mmCIF file of C-alpha atoms and ligand atoms in Angstrom:
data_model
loop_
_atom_site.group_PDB
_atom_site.id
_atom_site.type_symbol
_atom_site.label_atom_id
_atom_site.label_comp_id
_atom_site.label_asym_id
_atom_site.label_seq_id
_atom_site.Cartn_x
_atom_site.Cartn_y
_atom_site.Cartn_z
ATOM 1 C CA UNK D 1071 0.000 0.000 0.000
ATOM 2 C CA UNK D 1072 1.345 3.374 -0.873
ATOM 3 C CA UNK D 1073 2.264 5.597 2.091
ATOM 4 C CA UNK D 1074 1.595 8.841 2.916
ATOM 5 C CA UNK D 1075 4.210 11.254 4.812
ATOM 6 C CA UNK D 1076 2.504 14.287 6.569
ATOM 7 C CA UNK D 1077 4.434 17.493 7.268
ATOM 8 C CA UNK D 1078 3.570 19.495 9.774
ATOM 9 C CA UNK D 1079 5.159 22.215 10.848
ATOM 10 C CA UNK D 1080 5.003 23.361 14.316
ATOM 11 C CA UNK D 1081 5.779 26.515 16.715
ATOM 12 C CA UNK D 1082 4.470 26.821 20.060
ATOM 13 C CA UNK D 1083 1.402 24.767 19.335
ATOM 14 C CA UNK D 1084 0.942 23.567 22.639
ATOM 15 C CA UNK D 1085 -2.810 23.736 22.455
ATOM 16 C CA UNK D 1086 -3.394 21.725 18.815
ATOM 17 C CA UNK D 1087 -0.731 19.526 18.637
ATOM 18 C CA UNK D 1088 -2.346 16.457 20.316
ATOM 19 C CA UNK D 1089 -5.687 17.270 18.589
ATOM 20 C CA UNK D 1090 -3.666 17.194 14.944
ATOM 21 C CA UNK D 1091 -2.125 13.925 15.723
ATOM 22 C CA UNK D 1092 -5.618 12.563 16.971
ATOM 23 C CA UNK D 1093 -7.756 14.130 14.308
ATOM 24 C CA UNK D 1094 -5.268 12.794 11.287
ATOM 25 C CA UNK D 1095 -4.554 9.426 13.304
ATOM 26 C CA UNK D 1096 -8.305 8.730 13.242
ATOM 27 C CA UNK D 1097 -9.216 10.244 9.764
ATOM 28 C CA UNK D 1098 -6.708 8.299 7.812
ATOM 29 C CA UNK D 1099 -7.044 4.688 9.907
ATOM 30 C CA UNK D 1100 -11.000 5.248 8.589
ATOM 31 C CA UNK D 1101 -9.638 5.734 5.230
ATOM 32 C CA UNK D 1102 -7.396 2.734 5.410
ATOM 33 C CA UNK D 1103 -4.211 4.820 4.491
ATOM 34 C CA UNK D 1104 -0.996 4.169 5.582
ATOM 35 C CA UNK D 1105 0.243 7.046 6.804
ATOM 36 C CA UNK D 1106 3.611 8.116 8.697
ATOM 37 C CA UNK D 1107 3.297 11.813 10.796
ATOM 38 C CA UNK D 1108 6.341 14.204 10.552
ATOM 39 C CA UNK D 1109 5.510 17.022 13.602
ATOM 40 C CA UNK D 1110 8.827 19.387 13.070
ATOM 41 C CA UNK D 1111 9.231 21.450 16.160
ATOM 42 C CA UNK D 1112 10.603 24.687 14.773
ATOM 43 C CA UNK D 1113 12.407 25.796 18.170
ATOM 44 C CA UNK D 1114 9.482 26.273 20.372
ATOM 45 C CA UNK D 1115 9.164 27.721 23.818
ATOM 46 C CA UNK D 1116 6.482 26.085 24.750
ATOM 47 C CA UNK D 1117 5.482 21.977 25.569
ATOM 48 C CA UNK D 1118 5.194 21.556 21.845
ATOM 49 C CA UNK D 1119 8.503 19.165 22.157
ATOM 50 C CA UNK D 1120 7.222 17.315 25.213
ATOM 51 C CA UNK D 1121 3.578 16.845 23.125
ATOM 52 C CA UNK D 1122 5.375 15.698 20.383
ATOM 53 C CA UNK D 1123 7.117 12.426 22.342
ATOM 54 C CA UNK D 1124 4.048 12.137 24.016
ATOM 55 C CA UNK D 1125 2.041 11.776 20.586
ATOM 56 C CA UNK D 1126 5.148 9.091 19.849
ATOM 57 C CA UNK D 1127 4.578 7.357 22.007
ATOM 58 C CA UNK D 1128 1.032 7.040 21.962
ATOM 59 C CA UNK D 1129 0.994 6.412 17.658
ATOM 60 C CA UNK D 1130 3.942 4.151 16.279
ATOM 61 C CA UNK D 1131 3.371 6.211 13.207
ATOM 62 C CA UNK D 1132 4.867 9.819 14.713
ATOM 63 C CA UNK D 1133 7.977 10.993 14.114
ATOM 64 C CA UNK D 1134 9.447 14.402 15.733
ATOM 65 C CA UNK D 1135 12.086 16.654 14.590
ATOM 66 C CA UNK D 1136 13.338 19.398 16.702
ATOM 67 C CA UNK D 1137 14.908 22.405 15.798
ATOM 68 C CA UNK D 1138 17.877 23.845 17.625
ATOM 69 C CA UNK D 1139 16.434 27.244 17.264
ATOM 70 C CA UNK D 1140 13.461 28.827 15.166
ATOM 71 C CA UNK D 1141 14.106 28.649 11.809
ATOM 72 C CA UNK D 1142 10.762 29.559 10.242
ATOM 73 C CA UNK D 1143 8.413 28.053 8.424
ATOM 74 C CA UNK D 1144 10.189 27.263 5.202
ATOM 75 C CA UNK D 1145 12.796 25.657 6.786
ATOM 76 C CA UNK D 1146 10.377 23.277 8.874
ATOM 77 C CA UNK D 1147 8.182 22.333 6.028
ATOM 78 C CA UNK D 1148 12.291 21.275 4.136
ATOM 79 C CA UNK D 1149 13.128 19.174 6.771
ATOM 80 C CA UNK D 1150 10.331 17.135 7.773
ATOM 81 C CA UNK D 1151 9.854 16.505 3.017
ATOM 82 C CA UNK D 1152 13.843 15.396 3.800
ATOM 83 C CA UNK D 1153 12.413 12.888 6.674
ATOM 84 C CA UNK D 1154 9.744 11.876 4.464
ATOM 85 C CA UNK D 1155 9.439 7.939 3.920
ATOM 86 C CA UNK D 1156 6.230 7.792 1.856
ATOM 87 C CA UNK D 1157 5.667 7.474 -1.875
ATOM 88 C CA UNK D 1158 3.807 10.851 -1.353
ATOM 89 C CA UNK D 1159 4.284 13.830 0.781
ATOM 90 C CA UNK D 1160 2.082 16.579 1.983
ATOM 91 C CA UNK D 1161 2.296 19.519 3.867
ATOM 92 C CA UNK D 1162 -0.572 21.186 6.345
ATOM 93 C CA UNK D 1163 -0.437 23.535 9.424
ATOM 94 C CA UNK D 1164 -0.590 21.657 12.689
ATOM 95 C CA UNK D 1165 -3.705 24.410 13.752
ATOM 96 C CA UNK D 1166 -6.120 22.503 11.665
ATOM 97 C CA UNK D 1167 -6.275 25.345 9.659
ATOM 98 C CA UNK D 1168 -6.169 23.111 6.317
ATOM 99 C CA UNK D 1169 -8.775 20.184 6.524
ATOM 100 C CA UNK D 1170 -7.235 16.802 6.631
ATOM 101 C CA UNK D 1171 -10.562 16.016 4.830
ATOM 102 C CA UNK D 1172 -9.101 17.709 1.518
ATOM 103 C CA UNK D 1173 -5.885 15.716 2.686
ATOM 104 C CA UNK D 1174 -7.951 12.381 2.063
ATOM 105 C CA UNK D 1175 -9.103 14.068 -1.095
ATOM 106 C CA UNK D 1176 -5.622 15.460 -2.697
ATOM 107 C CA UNK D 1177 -4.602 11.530 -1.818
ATOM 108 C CA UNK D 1178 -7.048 10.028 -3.646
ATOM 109 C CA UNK D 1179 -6.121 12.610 -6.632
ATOM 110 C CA UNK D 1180 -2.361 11.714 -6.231
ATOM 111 C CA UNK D 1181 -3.898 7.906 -6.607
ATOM 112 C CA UNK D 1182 -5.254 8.664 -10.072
ATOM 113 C CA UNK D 1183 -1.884 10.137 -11.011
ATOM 114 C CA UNK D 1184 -1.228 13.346 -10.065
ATOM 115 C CA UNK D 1185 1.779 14.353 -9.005
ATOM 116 C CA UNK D 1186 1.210 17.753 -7.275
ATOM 117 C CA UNK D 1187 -2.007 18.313 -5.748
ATOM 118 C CA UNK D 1188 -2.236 21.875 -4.254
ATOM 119 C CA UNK D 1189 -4.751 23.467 -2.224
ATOM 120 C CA UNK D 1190 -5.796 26.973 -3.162
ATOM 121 C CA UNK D 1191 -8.163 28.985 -0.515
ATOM 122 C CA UNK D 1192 -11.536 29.313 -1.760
ATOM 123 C CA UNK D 1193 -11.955 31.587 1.100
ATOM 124 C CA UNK D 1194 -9.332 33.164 2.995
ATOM 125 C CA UNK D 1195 -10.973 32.637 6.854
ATOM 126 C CA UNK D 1196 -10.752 35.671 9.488
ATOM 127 C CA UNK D 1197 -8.402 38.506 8.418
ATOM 128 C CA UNK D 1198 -8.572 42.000 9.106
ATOM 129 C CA UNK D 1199 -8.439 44.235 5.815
ATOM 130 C CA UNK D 1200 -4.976 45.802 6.585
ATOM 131 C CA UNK D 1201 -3.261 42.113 6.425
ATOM 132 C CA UNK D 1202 -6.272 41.083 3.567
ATOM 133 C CA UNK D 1203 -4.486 44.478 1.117
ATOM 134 C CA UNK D 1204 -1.044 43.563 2.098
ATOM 135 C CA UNK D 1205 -1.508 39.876 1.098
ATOM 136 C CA UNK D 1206 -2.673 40.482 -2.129
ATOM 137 C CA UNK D 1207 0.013 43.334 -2.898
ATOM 138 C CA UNK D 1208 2.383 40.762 -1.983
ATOM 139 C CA UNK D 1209 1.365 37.795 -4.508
ATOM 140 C CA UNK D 1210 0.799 40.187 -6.798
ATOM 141 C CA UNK D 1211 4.113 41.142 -7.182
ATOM 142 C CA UNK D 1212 5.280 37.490 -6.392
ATOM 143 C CA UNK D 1213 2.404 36.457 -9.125
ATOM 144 C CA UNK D 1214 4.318 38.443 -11.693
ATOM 145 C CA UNK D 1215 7.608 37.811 -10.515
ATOM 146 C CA UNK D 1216 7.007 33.784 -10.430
ATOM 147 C CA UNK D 1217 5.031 33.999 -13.507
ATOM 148 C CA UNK D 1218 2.546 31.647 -11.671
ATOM 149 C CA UNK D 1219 -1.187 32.957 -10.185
ATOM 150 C CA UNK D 1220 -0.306 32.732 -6.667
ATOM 151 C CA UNK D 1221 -3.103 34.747 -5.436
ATOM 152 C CA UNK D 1222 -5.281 32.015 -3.354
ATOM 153 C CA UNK D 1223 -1.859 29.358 -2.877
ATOM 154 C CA UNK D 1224 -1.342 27.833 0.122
ATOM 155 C CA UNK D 1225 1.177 25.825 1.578
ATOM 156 C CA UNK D 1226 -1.371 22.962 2.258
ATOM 157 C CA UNK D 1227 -0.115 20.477 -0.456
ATOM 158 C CA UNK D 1228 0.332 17.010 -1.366
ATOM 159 C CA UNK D 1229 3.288 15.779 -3.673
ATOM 160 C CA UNK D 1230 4.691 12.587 -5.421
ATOM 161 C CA UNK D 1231 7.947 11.151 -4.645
ATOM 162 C CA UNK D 1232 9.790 12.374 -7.412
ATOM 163 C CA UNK D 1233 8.594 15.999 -6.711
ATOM 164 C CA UNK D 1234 9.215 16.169 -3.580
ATOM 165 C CA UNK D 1235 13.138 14.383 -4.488
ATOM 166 C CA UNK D 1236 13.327 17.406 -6.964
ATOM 167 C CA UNK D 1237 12.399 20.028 -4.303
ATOM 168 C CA UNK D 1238 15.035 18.693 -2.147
ATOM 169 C CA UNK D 1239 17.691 18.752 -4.956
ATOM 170 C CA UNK D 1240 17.295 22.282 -4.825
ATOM 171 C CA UNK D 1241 19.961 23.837 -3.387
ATOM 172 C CA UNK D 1242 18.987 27.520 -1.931
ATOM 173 C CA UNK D 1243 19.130 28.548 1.479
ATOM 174 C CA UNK D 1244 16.566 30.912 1.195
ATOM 175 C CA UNK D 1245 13.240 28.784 -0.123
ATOM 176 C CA UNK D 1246 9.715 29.538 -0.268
ATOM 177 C CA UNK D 1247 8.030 26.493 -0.687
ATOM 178 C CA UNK D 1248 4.745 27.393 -2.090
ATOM 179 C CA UNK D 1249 6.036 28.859 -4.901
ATOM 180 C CA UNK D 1250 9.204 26.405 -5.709
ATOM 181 C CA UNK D 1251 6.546 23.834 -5.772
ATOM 182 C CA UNK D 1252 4.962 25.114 -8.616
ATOM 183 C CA UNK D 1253 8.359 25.912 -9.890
ATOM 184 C CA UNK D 1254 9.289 22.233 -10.345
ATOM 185 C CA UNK D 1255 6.259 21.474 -12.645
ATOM 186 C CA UNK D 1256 4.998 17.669 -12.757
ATOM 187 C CA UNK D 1257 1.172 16.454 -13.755
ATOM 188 C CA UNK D 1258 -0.851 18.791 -11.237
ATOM 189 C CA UNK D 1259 -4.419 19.993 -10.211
ATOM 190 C CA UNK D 1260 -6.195 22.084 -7.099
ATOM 191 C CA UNK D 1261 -8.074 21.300 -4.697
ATOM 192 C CA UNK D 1262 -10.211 24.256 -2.945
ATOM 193 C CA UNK D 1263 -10.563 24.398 0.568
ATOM 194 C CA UNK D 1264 -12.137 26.704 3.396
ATOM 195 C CA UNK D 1265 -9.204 27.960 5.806
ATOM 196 C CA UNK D 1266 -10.867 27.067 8.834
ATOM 197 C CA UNK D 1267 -10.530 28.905 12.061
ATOM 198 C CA UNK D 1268 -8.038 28.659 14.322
ATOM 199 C CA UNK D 1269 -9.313 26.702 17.277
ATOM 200 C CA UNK D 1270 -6.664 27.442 19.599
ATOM 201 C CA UNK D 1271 -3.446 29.607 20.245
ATOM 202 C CA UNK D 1272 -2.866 32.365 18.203
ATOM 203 C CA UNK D 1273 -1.150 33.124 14.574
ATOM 204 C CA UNK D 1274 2.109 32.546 14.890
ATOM 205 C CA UNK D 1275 3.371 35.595 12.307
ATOM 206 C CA UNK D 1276 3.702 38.979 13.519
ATOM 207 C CA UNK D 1277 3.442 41.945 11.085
ATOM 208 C CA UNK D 1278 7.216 42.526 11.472
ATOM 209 C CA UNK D 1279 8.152 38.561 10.170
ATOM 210 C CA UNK D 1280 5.414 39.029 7.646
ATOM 211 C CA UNK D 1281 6.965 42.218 6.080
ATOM 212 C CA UNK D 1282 10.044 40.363 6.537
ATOM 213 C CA UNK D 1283 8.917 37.280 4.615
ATOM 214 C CA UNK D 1284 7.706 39.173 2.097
ATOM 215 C CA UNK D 1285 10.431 40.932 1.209
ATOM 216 C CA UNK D 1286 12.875 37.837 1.435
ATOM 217 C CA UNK D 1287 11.197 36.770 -0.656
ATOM 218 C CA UNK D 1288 10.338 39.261 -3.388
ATOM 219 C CA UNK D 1289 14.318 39.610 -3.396
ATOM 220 C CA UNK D 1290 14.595 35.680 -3.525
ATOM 221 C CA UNK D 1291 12.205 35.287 -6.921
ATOM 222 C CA UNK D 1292 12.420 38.701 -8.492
ATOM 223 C CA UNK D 1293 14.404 41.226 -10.072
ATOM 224 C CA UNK D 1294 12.286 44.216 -10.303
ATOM 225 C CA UNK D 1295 13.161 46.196 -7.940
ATOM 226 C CA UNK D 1296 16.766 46.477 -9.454
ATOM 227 C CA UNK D 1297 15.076 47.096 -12.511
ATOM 228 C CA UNK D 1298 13.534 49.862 -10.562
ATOM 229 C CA UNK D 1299 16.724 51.842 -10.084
ATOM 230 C CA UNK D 1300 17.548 51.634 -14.075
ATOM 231 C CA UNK D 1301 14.412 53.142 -14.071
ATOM 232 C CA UNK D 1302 14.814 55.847 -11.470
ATOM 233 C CA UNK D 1303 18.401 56.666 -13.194
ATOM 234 C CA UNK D 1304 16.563 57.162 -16.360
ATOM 235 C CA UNK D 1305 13.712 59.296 -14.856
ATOM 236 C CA UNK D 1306 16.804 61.018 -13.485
ATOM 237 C CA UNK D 1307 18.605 61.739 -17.135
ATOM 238 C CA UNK D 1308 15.776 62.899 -18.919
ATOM 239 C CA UNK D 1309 15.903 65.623 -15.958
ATOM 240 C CA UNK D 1310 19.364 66.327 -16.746
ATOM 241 C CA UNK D 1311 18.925 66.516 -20.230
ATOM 242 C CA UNK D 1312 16.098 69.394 -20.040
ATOM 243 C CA UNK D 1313 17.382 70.869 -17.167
ATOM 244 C CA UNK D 1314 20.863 71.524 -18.989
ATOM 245 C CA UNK D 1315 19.165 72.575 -21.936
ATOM 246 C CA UNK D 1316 18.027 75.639 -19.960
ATOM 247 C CA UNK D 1317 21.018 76.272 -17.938
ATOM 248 C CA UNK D 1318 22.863 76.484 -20.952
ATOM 249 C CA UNK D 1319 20.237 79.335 -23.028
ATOM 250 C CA UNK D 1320 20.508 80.874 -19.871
ATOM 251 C CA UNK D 1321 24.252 80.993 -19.894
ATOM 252 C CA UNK D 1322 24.455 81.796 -23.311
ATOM 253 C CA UNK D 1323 21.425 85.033 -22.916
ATOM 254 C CA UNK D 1324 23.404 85.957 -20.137
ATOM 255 C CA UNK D 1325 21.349 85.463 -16.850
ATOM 256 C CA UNK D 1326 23.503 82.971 -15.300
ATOM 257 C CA UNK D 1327 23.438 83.728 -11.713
ATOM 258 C CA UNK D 1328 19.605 82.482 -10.381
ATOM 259 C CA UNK D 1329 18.476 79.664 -9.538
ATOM 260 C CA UNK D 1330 19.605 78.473 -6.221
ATOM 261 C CA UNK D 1331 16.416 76.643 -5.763
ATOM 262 C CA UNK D 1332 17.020 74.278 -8.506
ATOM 263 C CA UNK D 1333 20.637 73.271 -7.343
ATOM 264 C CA UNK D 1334 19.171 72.421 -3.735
ATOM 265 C CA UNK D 1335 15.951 70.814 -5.290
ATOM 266 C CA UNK D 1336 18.532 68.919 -7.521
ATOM 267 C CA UNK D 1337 20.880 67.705 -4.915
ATOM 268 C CA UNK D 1338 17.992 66.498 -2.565
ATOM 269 C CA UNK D 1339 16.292 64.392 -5.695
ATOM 270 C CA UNK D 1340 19.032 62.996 -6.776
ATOM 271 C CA UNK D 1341 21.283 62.247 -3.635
ATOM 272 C CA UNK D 1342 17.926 60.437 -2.486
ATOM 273 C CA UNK D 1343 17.589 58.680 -5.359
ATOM 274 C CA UNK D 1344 21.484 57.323 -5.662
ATOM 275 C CA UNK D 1345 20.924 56.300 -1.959
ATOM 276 C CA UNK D 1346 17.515 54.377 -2.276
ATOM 277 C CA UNK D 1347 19.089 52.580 -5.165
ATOM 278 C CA UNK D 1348 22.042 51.710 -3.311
ATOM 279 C CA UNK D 1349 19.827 50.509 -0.499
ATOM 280 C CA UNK D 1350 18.003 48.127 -2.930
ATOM 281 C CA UNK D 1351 21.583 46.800 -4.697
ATOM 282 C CA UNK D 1352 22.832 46.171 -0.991
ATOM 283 C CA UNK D 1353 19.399 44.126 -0.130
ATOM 284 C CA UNK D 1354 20.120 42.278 -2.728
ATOM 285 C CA UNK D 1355 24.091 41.582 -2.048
ATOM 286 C CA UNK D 1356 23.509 40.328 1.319
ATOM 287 C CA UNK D 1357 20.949 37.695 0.318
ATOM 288 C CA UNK D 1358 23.465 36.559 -2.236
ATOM 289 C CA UNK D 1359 25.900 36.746 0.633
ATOM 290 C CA UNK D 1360 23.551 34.706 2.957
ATOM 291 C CA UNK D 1361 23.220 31.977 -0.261
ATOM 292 C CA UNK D 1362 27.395 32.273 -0.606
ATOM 293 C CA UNK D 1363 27.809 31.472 3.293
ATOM 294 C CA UNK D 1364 26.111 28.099 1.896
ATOM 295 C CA UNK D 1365 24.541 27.517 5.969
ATOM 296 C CA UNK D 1366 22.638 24.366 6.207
ATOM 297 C CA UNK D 1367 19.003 25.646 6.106
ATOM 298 C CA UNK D 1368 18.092 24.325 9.639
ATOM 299 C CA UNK D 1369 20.017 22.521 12.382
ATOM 300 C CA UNK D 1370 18.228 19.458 14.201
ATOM 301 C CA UNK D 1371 19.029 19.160 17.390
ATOM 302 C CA UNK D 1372 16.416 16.298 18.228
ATOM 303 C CA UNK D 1373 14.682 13.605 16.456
ATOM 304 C CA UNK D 1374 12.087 10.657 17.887
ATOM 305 C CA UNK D 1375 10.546 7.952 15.971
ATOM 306 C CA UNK D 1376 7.599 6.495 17.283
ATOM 307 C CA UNK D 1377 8.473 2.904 17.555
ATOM 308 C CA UNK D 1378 7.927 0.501 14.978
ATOM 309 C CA UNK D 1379 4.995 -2.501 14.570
ATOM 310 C CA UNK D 1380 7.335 -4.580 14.357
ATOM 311 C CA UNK D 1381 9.600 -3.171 17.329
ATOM 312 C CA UNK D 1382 6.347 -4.991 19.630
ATOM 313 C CA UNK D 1383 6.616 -2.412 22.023
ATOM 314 C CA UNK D 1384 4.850 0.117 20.631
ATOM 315 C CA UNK D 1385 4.350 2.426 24.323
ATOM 316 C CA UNK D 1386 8.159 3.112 24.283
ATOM 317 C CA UNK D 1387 9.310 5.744 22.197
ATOM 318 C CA UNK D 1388 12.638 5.713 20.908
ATOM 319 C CA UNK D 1389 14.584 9.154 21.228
ATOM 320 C CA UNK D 1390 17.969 9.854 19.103
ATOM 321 C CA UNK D 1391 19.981 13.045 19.233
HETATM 322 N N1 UDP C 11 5.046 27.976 11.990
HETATM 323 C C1 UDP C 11 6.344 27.507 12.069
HETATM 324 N N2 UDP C 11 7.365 28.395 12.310
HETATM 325 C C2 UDP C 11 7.139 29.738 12.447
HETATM 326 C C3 UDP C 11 5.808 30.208 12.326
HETATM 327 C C4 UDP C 11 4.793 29.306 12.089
HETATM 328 O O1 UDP C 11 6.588 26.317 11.959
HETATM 329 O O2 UDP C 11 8.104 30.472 12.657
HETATM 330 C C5 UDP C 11 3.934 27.014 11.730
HETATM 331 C C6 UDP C 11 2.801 27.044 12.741
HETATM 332 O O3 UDP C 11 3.076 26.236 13.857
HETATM 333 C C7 UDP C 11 1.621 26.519 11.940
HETATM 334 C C8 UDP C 11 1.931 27.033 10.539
HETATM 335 O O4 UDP C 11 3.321 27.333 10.513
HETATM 336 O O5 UDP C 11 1.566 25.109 11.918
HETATM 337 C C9 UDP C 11 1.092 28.233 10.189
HETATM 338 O O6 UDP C 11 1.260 29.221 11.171
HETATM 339 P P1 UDP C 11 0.063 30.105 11.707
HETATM 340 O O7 UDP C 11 -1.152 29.272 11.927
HETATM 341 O O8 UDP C 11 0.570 30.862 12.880
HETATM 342 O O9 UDP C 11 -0.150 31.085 10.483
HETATM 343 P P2 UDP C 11 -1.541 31.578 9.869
HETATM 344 O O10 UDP C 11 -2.438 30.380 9.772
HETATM 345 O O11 UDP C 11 -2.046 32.603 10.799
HETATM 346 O O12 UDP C 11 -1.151 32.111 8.522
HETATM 347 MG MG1 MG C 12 -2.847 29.053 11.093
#
């Protein structure tokens, strides 16, 4: 029978990690799908770690990978596809947020032969409209960077083997899975879901590591904003052009000596202007610096299997480190 890896990444989720090992245990025994859990533990302060071996211990079919410190999101969702042991992978937030329901779905799709089956929001859940406008500036501009509609993507995914070996091939630091996935091609559909609402805890994203994320990774997939300065320099030569048109009639008619206002103006424009573009060519030099360093993307300080069947003592949970 094929197996089916599930990733879930996890920080401080104290309050819904036993109910996501439960609720998936008991959906996919019903379904009669072999099935192997992947919680990864992305540095949390919390019991997460503790709920994790407990959740071991309890299903044979757990297995727990602990971060050394938080590494984010990205970096979770990597290692537990690297720990992956099915012939299929996917990926869902340990708050429920995705329906394993749709997981039993996307599975049965991946049995008919698809190789990526993604889940795109048919409705985005709770937001306010502040975080609702940033969103969508954001995949816009990833949308056109990526040259793929990213507008209602999700990380909630499911992929074949071979994808997910291809993803892992792939050797940047500084990877955002929901859009390398539809990078790497391979036969693929949708699936729509409702994001449900969280039932416990709270969002784990502040609006500082959202901005952050977003411009990681606007840098990471696009080169407009360097294109942007080209552009600024040219906005900035066509003033130069008229500009010294009419400081040279002037010269020449003889009324050389006004126009202190435009030198200042001038300086101000452009001096901003050299320095905002040096800003943006520095942004991207130290992300090419951070890929040049060539840092493992997450250290794993931890890892616990849930025993095997076959190990016959299926209450003990085995811990490595
Ligand atoms: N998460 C993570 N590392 C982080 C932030 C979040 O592993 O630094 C996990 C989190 O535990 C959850 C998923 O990513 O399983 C989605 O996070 P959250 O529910 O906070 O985001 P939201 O649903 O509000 O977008
Ligand atoms: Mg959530």
């Amino acid at each position: 029978m094929a197996k089916l890896s599930v990733v879930l990444p996890a920080y401080n989720e104290e309050a819904m990690l036993l109910k996501a090992a439960e609720t998936l245990k008991e959906i996919l025994e019903k379904e009669k799908i072999e099935y192997q859990l992947i919680f990864v533990d992305d540095g949390s302060r919390d019991q997460t770690w503790s709920l994790i071996t407990e959740a071991a211990r309890r299903d044979s079919h757990v297995t727990g990978i602990h971060f050394s410190r938080n590494f984010g999101k990205e970096a979770a969702i990597f290692a537990g596809l690297a720990n992956a042991e099915g012939d299929c992978a996917a990926v869902m937030d340990c708050d429920l947020q995705h329906p394993p329901q749709t997981l039993v779905q996307m599975y049965r799709l991946w049995q008919e032969g698809y190789e990526v089956v993604e889940g795109v929001k048919r409705t985005r859940g709770k937001e306010s409209a502040i975080h609702r406008a940033s969103a969508g500036l954001f995949y816009k501009i990833m949308s056109s960077a990526t040259k793929i509609d990213m507008s209602r993507a999700s990380d909630f995914k499911l992929m074949d083997r071979r994808a997910v070996d291809s993803l892992l091939e792939m050797p940047e630091r500084n990877a955002f899975f929901r859009a390398m996935s539809s990078w790497i091609g391979f036969r693929s559909t949708t699936v729509e879901f409702d994001v449900q609402e969280r039932e416990a805890g709270e969002s784990k994203w502040s609006t500082r590591s959202l901005i952050r994320y977003a411009l990681t990774n606007i840098v990471g997939y696009s080169s407009a904003p360097m294109q942007m300065v080209t552009g600024a320099g040219a906005v900035v030569f066509l003033m130069a052009v008229v500009l010294g048109i009419q400081t040279l009639v002037k010269y020449f008619s003889g009324h050389a000596v006004e126009g202190f206002t435009t030198v200042i103006l001038l300086l101000l424009f452009i001096g901003s202007v050299i320095m905002i573009s040096l800003g943006i060519i520095g942004y991207y030099i130290s992300r090419i610096y951070e890929e040049v360093k060539g840092r493992p993307r997450y250290i794993i300080s931890r890892k616990i299997q849930g025993e095997t069947l076959s190990g016959r003592t299926p209450e003990k949970a085995q811990e490595k480190s």
